[in-house]
XYZ file of C-alpha atoms in Angstrom:
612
model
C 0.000 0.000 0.000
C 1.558 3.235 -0.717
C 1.649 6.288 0.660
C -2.018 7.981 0.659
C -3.677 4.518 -0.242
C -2.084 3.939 -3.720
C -1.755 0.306 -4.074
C 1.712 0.029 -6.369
C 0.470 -3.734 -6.787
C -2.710 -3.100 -8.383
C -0.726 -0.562 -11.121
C -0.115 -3.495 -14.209
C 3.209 -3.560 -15.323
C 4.446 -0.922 -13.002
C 8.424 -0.550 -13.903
C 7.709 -0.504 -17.309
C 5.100 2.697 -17.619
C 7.177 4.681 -14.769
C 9.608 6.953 -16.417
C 12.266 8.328 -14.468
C 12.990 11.571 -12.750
C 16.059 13.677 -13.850
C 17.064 15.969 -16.186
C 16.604 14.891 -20.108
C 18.057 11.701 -21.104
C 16.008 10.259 -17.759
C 12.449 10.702 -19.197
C 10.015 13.476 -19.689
C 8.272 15.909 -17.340
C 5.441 15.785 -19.168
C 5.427 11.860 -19.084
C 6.027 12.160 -15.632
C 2.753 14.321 -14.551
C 0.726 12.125 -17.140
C 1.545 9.324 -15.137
C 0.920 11.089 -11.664
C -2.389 12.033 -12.882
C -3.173 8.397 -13.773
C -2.437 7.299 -10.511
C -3.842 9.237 -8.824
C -7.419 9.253 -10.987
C -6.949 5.314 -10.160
C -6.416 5.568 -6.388
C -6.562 8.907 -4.528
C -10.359 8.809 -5.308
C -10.529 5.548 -2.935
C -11.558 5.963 0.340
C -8.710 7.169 2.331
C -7.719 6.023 6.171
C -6.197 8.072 8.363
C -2.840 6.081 9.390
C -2.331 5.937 5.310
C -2.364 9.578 5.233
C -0.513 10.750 8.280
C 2.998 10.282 6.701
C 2.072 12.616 3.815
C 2.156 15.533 6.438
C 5.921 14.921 6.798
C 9.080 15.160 4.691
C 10.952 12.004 3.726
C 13.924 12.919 5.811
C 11.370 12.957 9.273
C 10.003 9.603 8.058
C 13.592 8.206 8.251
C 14.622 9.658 11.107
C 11.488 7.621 12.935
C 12.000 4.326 11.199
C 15.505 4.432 12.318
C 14.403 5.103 16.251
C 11.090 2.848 15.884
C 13.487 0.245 14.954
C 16.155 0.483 17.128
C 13.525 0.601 19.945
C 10.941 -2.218 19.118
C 11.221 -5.491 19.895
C 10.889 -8.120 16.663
C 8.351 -10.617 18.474
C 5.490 -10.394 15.991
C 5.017 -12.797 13.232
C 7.842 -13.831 11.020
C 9.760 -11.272 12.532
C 7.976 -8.720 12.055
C 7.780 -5.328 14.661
C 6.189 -6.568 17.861
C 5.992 -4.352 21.094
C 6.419 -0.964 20.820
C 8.151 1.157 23.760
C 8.305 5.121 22.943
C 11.821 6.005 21.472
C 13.928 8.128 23.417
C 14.254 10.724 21.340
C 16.663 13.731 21.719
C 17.327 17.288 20.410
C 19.874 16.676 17.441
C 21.820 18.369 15.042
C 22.903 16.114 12.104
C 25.255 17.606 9.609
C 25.566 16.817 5.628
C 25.482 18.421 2.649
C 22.879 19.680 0.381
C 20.988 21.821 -2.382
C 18.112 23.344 -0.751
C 15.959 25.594 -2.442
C 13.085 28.345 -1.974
C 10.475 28.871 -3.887
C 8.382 32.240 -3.203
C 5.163 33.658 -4.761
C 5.249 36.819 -5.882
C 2.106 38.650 -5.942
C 0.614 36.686 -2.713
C 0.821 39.510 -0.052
C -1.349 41.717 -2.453
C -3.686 39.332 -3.298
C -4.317 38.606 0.603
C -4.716 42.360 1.259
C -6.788 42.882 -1.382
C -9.205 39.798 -0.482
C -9.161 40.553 2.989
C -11.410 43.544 2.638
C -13.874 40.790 1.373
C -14.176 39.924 4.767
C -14.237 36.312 5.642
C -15.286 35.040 1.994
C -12.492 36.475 1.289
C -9.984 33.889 3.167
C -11.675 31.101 1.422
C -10.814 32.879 -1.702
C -6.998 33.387 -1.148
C -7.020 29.551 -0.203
C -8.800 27.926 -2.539
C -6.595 30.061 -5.341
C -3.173 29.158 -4.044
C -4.252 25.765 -3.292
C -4.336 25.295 -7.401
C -0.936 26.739 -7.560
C 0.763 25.390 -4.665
C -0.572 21.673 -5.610
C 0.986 22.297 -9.135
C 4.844 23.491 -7.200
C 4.609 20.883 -4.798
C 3.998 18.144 -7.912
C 6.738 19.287 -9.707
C 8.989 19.053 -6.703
C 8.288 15.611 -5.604
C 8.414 14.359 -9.622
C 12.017 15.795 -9.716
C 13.363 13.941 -6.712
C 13.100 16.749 -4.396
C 11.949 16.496 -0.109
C 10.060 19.381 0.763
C 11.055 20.757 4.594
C 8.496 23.408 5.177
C 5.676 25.122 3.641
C 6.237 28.849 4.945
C 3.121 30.769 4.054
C 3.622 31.470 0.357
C 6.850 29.848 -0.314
C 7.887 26.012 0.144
C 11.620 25.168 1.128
C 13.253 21.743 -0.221
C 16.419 20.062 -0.745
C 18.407 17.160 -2.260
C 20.927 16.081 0.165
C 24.155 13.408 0.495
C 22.940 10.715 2.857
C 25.363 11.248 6.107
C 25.544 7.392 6.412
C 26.328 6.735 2.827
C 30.062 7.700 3.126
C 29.539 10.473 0.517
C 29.968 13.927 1.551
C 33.603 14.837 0.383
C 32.445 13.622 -3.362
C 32.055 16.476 -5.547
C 30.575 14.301 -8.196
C 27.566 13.926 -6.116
C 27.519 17.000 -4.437
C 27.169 18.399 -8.416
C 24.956 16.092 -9.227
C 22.616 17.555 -6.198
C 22.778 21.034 -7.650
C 21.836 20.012 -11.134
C 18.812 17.951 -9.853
C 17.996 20.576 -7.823
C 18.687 23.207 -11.098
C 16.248 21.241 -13.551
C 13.735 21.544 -10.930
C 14.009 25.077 -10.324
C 13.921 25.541 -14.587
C 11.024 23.268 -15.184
C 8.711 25.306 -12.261
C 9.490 28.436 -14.236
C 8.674 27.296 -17.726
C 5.705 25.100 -16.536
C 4.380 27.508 -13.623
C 7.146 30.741 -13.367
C 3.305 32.575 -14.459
C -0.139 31.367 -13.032
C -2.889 33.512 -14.130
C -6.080 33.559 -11.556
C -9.654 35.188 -12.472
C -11.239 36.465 -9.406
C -14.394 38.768 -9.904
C -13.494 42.619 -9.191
C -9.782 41.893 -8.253
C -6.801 43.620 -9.851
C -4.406 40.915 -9.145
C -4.836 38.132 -12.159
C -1.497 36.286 -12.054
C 0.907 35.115 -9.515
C 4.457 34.371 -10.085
C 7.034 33.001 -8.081
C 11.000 33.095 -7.846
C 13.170 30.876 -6.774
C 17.398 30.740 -5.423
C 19.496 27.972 -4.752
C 22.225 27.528 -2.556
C 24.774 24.718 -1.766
C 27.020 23.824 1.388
C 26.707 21.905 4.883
C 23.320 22.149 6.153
C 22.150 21.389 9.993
C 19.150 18.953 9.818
C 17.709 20.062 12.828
C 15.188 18.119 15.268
C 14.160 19.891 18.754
C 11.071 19.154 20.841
C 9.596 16.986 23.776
C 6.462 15.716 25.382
C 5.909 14.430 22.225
C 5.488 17.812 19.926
C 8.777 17.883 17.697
C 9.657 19.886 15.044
C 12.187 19.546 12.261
C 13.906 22.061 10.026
C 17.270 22.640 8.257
C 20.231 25.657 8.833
C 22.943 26.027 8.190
C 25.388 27.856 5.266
C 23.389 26.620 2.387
C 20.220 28.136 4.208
C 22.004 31.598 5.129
C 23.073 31.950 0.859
C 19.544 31.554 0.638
C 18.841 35.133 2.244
C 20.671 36.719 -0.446
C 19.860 35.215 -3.202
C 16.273 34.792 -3.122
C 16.105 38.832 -2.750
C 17.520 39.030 -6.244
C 15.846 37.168 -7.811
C 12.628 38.980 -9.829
C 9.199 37.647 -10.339
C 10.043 34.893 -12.607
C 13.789 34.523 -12.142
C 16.374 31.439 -10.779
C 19.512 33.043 -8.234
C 22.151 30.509 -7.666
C 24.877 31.107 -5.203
C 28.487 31.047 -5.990
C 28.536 28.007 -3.831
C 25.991 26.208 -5.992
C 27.622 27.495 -8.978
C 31.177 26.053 -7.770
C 29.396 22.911 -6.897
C 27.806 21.995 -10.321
C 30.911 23.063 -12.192
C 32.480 19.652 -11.068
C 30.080 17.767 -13.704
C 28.728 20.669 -16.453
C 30.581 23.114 -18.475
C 30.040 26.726 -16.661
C 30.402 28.011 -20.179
C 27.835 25.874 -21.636
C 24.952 27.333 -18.840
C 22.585 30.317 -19.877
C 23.473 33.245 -17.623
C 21.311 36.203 -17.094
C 23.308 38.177 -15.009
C 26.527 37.750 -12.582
C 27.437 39.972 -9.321
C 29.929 39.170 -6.220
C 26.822 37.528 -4.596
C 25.117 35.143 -6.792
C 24.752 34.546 -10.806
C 20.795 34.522 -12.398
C 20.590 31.450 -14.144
C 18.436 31.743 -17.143
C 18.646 28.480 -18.443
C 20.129 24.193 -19.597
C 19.518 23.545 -22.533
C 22.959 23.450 -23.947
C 24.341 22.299 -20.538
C 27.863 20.184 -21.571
C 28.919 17.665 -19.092
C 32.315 16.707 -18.224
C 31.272 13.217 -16.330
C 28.950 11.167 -17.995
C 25.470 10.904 -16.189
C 25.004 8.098 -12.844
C 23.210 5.517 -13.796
C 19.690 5.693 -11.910
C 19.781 2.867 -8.864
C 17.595 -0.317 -9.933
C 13.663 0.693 -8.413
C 14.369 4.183 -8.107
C 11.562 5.240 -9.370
C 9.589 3.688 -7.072
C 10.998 5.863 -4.176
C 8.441 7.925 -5.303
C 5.331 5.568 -3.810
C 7.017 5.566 -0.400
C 5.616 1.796 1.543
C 3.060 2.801 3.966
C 5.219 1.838 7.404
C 3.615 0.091 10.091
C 1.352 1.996 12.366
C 4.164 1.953 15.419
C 5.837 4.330 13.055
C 2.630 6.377 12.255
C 2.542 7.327 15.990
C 5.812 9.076 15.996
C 4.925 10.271 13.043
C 2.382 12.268 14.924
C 5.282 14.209 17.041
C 5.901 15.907 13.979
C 2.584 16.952 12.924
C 0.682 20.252 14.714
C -2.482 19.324 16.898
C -5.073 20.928 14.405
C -3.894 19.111 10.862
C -4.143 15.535 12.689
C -7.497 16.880 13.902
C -8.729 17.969 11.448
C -7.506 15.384 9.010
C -9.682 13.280 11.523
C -12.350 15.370 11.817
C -12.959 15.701 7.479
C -12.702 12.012 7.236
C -15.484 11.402 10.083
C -17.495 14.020 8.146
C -16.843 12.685 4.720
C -18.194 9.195 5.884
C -21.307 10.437 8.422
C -22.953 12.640 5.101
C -21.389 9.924 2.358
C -19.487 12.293 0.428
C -16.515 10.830 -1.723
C -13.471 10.387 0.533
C -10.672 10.575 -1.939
C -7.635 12.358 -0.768
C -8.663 15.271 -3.492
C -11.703 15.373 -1.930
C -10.498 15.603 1.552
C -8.197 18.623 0.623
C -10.526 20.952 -0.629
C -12.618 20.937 2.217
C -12.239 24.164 3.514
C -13.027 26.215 7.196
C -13.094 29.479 8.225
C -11.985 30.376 11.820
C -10.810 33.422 13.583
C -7.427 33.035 15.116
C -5.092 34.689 16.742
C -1.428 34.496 15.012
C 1.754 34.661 17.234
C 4.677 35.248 15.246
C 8.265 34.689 16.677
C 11.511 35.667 15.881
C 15.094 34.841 17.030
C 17.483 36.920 14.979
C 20.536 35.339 17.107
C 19.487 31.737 15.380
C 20.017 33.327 11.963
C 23.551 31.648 10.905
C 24.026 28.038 11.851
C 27.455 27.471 11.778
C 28.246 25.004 14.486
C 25.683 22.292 16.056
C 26.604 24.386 19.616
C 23.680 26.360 19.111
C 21.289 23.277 18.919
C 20.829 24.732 22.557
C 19.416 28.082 22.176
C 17.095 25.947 19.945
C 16.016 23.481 22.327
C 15.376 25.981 25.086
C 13.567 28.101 22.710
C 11.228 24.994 21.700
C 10.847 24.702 25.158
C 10.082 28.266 25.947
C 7.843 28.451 23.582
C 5.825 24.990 23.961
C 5.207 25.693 27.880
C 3.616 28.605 27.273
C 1.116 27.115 24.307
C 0.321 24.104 26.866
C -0.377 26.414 29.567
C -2.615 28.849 27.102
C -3.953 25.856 25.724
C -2.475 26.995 21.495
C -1.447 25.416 18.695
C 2.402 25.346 17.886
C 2.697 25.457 13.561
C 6.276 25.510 13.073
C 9.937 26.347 13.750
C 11.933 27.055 10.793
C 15.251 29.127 9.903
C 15.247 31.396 6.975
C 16.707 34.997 6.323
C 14.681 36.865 9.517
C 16.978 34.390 12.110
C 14.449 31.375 13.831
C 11.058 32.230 13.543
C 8.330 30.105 15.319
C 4.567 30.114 14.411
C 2.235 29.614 16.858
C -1.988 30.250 16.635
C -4.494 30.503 19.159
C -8.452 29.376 18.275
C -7.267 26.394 16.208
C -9.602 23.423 16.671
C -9.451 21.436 19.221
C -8.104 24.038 21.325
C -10.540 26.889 20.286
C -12.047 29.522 22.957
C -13.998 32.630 22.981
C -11.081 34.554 24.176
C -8.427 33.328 22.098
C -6.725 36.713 21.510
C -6.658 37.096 25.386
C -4.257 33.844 25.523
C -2.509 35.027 22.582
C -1.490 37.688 24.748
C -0.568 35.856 27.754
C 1.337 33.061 26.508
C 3.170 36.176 24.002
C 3.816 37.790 27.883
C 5.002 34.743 29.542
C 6.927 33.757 26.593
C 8.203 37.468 26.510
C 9.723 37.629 29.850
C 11.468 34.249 29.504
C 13.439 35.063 26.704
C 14.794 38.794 28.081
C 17.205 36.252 29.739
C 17.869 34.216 27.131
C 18.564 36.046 23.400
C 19.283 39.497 22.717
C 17.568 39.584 19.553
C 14.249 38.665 19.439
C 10.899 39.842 18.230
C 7.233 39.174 18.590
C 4.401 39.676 16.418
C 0.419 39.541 17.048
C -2.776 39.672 15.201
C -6.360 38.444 14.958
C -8.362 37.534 12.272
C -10.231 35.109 9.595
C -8.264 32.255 7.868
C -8.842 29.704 5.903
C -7.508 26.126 6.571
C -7.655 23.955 3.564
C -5.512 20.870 2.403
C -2.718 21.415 -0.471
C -0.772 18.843 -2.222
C -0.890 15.283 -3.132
C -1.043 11.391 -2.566
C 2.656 11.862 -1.410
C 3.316 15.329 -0.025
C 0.445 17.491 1.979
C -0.289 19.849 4.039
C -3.330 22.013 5.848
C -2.407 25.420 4.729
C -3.260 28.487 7.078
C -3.490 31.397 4.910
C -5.229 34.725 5.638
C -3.795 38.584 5.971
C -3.636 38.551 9.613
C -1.375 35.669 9.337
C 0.980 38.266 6.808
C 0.422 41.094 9.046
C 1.205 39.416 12.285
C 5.044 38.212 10.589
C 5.344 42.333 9.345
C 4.791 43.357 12.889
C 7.324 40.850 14.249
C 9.764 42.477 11.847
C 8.879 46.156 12.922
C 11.249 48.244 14.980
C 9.227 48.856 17.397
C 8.957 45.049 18.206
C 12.863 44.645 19.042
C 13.168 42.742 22.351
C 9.100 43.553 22.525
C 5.875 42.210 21.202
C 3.672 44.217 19.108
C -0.601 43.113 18.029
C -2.691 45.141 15.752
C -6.075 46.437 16.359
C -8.421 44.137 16.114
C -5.835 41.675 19.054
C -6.599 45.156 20.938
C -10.177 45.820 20.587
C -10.848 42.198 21.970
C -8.473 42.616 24.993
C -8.401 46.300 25.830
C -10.033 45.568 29.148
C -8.186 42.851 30.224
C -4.148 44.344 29.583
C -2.356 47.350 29.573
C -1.358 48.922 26.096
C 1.107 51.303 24.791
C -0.359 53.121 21.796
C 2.016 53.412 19.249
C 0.112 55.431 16.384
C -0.499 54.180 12.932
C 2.692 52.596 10.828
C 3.294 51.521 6.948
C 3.863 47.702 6.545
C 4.136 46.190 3.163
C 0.815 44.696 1.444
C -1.311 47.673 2.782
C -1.920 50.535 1.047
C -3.198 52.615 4.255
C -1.072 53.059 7.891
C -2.162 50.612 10.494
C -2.655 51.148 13.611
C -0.337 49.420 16.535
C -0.384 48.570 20.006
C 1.981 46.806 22.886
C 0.821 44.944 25.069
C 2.305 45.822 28.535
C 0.630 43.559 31.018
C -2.540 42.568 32.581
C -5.079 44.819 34.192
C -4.797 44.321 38.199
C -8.530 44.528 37.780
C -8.888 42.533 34.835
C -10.858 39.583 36.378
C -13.106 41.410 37.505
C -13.992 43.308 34.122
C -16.129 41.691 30.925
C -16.312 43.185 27.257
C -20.382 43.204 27.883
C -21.720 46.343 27.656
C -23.941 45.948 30.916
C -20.633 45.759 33.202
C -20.001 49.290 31.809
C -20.727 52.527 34.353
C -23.474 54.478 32.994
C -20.932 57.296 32.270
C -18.932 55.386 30.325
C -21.933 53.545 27.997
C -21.740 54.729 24.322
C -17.944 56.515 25.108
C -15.565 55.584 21.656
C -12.280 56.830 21.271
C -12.024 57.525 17.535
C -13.741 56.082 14.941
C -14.547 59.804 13.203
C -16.210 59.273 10.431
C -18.355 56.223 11.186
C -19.348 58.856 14.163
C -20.504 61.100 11.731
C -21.977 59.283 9.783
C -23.898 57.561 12.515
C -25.057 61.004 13.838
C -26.224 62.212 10.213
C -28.525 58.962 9.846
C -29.658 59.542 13.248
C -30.446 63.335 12.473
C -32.079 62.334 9.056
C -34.218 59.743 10.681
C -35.391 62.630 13.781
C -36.360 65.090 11.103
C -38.633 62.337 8.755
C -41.442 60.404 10.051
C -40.493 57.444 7.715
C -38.714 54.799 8.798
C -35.214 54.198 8.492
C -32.453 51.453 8.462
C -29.102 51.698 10.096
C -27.070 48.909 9.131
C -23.438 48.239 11.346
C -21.582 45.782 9.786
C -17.809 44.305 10.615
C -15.833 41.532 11.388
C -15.341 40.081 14.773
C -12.946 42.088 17.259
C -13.553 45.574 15.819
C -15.363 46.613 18.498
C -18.534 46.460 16.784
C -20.256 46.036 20.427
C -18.813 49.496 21.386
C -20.314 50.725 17.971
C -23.860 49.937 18.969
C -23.853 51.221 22.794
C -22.998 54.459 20.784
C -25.662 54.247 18.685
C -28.061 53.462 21.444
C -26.459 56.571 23.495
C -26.574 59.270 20.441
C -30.318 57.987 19.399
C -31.534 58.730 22.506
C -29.932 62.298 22.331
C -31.788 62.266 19.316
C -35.621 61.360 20.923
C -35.256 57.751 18.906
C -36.976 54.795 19.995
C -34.245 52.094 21.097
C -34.893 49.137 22.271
């Protein structure tokens, strides 16, 4: 059974119909998606369990790394030898170094899209999902057809890498190591001329096309695993990570950067000469195209059944449950939850059909930043890594939120946490946002002297991208973009920062500093932003219902001018005419819409209105 319920024994003839994955002279891309397609018309569309779909949420390298400690740690008393008793691995914080190609792909055009949609309102969310989920299972195809294990999807962009096996005795052969890069380079090439442009038609939206760009870089990388009480996360650093910081950022909406690194790499088996360069500076070369790529070595011969690495055996279900350490709360719940609901109302239960069922929730995002994590050089700061994990873990168990992921990229360590997430939803999930931000906060004074924390609330949608190999329940929504821009702010060095709506839901339960209204990309207007200082002595004793409110203070907004005057016009108009009138208020959750209408009530009395 393979990997999302694709049974390679039922597919006739398998080794002769599956081409092989490489550049040309190993078979076709387009033979290679014609046969995806055909498997997955054949299989995906069967009904799906959930231990056959739980190692899709996790990249081949994680999948590894648990075989090797379910082994080691079960006992072989089952049936012709077979895994018997299992006893929970003890597993440790670990840095293991190699060497790799690891790559970034970004989407350009995706932080205007998601402001632009978000003033849609909650539709809106669905929206932004359901149009990068068409793209993004298109990038992640292409990846996985090429050869390539996919780390982390961050938002809008997807990190992967081809990497020398550690055990295989291989890392001081530059053969290999060039053979990584020009994998990794055919990959890169055949997303741009297959998907480098992906035109979208959304009603009354400027934005029809997104693009993406991609860089490359080459070195020793740090695959990375820190955790415990069973919550583990994996992700790579390291110098090949740190090029990609550079290059990425010069590479334009449809362009390929490669690092000199990568460059020096692949110039052990191809011709430099013989590559299609689009430009060259001191910090990475634009690499416009292979088709005239001359090797000096001739090409490795492809391993016997390599192509059936791609249909990864479905391991036993010992495995599956450390599989689970890897995987947030809220995807195995929800994975759970869509299959329970695909069965009770007898709707197809295909992986496809699993994946494009779609919520809406309102969350509150906690972005987290560690600039000192930024350059991996050593496995000594494997540490700072671990103890940040751990900071940041007791705080979501205690404030009962959902940890996403800790990856390394250009901004230093950055960890993503949300609060409202099913299971562990509330009614005051911006309020615990907050605290565990606070508690989280005043650990790390001690600890780094670069850090940063971003918060906002909002819609998102949660929706399933991929395929019968690699997925993934996206989170994608502006307040998830604006939450990372405030981590990055100034103002949020060795602080936290939340935007409005995080501040209309909790003004009477913590102390703010008002910092005025501030430009961040993907918004055409200033927003407005707050710090949270610390609880209200008083707090537990206060409630956001308007009939806890002194009389004095009923109907009292601070701001809010012209939806003031306008309120005060229709109020006016409506005294003066004996025909009735409508007054409509209309907003999202946590803009203080309650406030809005105690004003209302307050100003049409003024006016001699009946309110009731």
């Amino acid at each position: 059974m393979g990997a999302g319920g694709a049974n390679i024994d039922g597919i006739p003839e398998l080794k002769e119909r599956l081409p092989s994955v490489g550049p040309p002279g190993f078979g076709s891309t387009d033979n290679l998606f014609s046969f995806h397609n055909n498997v997955e018309e054949q299989f995906l569309a069967q009904p799906v369990q959930f231990e056959h779909i739980v190692p899709n949420f996790i990249s081949k390298h994680v999948r590894n790394w648990c075989d090797r400690r379910a082994k080691s740690q079960s006992s072989l008393d089952g049936p012709n030898g077979a895994m018997g008793t299992f006893q929970n691995p003890e597993c440790v914080p670990s840095a293991e170094e190699g060497f790799a190609a690891v790559v970034m792909a970004d989407v350009s055009g995706y932080s205007g899209l998601t402001s632009t949609l978000a003033e849609r309102g909650p539709i809106g969310a669905e929206i932004l999902g359901r149009t990068m989920k068409g793209y993004l299972d298109k990038i992640i195809q292409t990846i996985l057809l090429h050869g390539g294990d996919i780390v982390k999807f961050a938002g809008d962009a997807v990190i992967f890498y081809w990497k020398v096996d550690p055990s295989s005795g291989a890392l001081n052969d530059d053969i290999l190591k060039g053979e990584l890069v020009l994998k990794a380079s055919y990959c890169c090439m055949d997303l741009l001329n297959n998907l480098g442009t992906y035109a979208i038609d959304i009603p009354d939206c400027a934005t029809n096309m997104l693009r993406i760009h991609l860089g490359i870089g080459a070195g020793t990388i740090y695959d990375v695993h820190v955790g415990g009480n069973e919550r583990w996360e994996h992700f790579i650093a390291g110098d090949a990570v740190n090029q990609l910081s550079h290059v990425l950022d010069l590479a334009k909406a449809g362009q390929l950067a490669m690092s000199h690194q990568a460059l020096r790499a692949i110039s052990s088996i191809v011709d430099v000469d013989s590559l299609i360069i689009g430009d060259y500076d001191k910090r990475c070369i634009i690499l416009a195209g292979l088709e005239h790529a001359r090797r000096k070595v001739p090409p490795p011969t492809p391993p016997e059944n390599d192509e059936l690495q791609l249909w990864d055996i479905v391991p036993p279900a010992v495995n599956v449950e450390l599989y689970r350490w890897f995987i947030n709360e809220s995807a195995l719940f929800k994975l759970q939850a869509d299959i329970n609901q695909s069965r009770l109302f007898r709707m197809e239960s295909g992986l496809n059909e699993l994946l494009s069922l779609y919520e809406l929730r309102q969350v509150t995002t906690v972005f987290i930043r560690i600039g000192s994590l930024r350059r991996w050089e050593t496995p000594a700061m494997l540490a700072e890594a671990q103890e940040a994990m751990r900071t940041v873990q007791e705080a979501i168990a205690k404030y009962e939120g959902s940890l996403r992921q800790f990856h390394v990229d250009e901004k230093g360590a950055v960890i993503l946490c949300f609060f409202g997430l099913p299971p562990l939803a509330h009614e005051n999930d911006a309020s615990f946002g907050i605290k565990a931000a606070l508690d989280v906060l005043g650990n790390f004074e001690g600890l780094f002297d670069d850090f940063s924390i971003g918060i906002t609330t909002g819609v998102v949608s949660i929706g399933g991208v991929g395929n019968g190999i690699r997925t993934e329940y996206a989170v994608m929504g502006d307040s998830i973009n604006m939450a990372a821009r405030l981590m990055c702010h100034h103002e949020a060095k060795q602080s936290l920062l939340c935007d409005e709506r995080s501040f209309n839901l909790c003004e009477q339960e913590f102390l703010f500093e008002r910092l005025g209204e501030t430009k961040v990309k993907g918004k055409a207007k200033p927003i407005a932003i707050f710090r949270p200082k610390a609880a209200r002595p008083d707090a537990a004793q206060k409630t956001r219902t308007s009939s806890t409110l002194k009389p004095a203070m009923k109907g009292h907004l601070i701001g809010r001018v012209q939806e003031k005057a306008a309120i005060k016009q229709a109020l006016q108009s409506h005294s003066r005419d004996e025909d009735a009138s409508l007054l409509i208020l209309e907003a999202d959750g946590g803009q203080g819409l309650s406030t809005l209408v105690d004003y209302v009530q307050v100003e049409a009395a003024k006016e001699g209105c009946c309110v009731w």
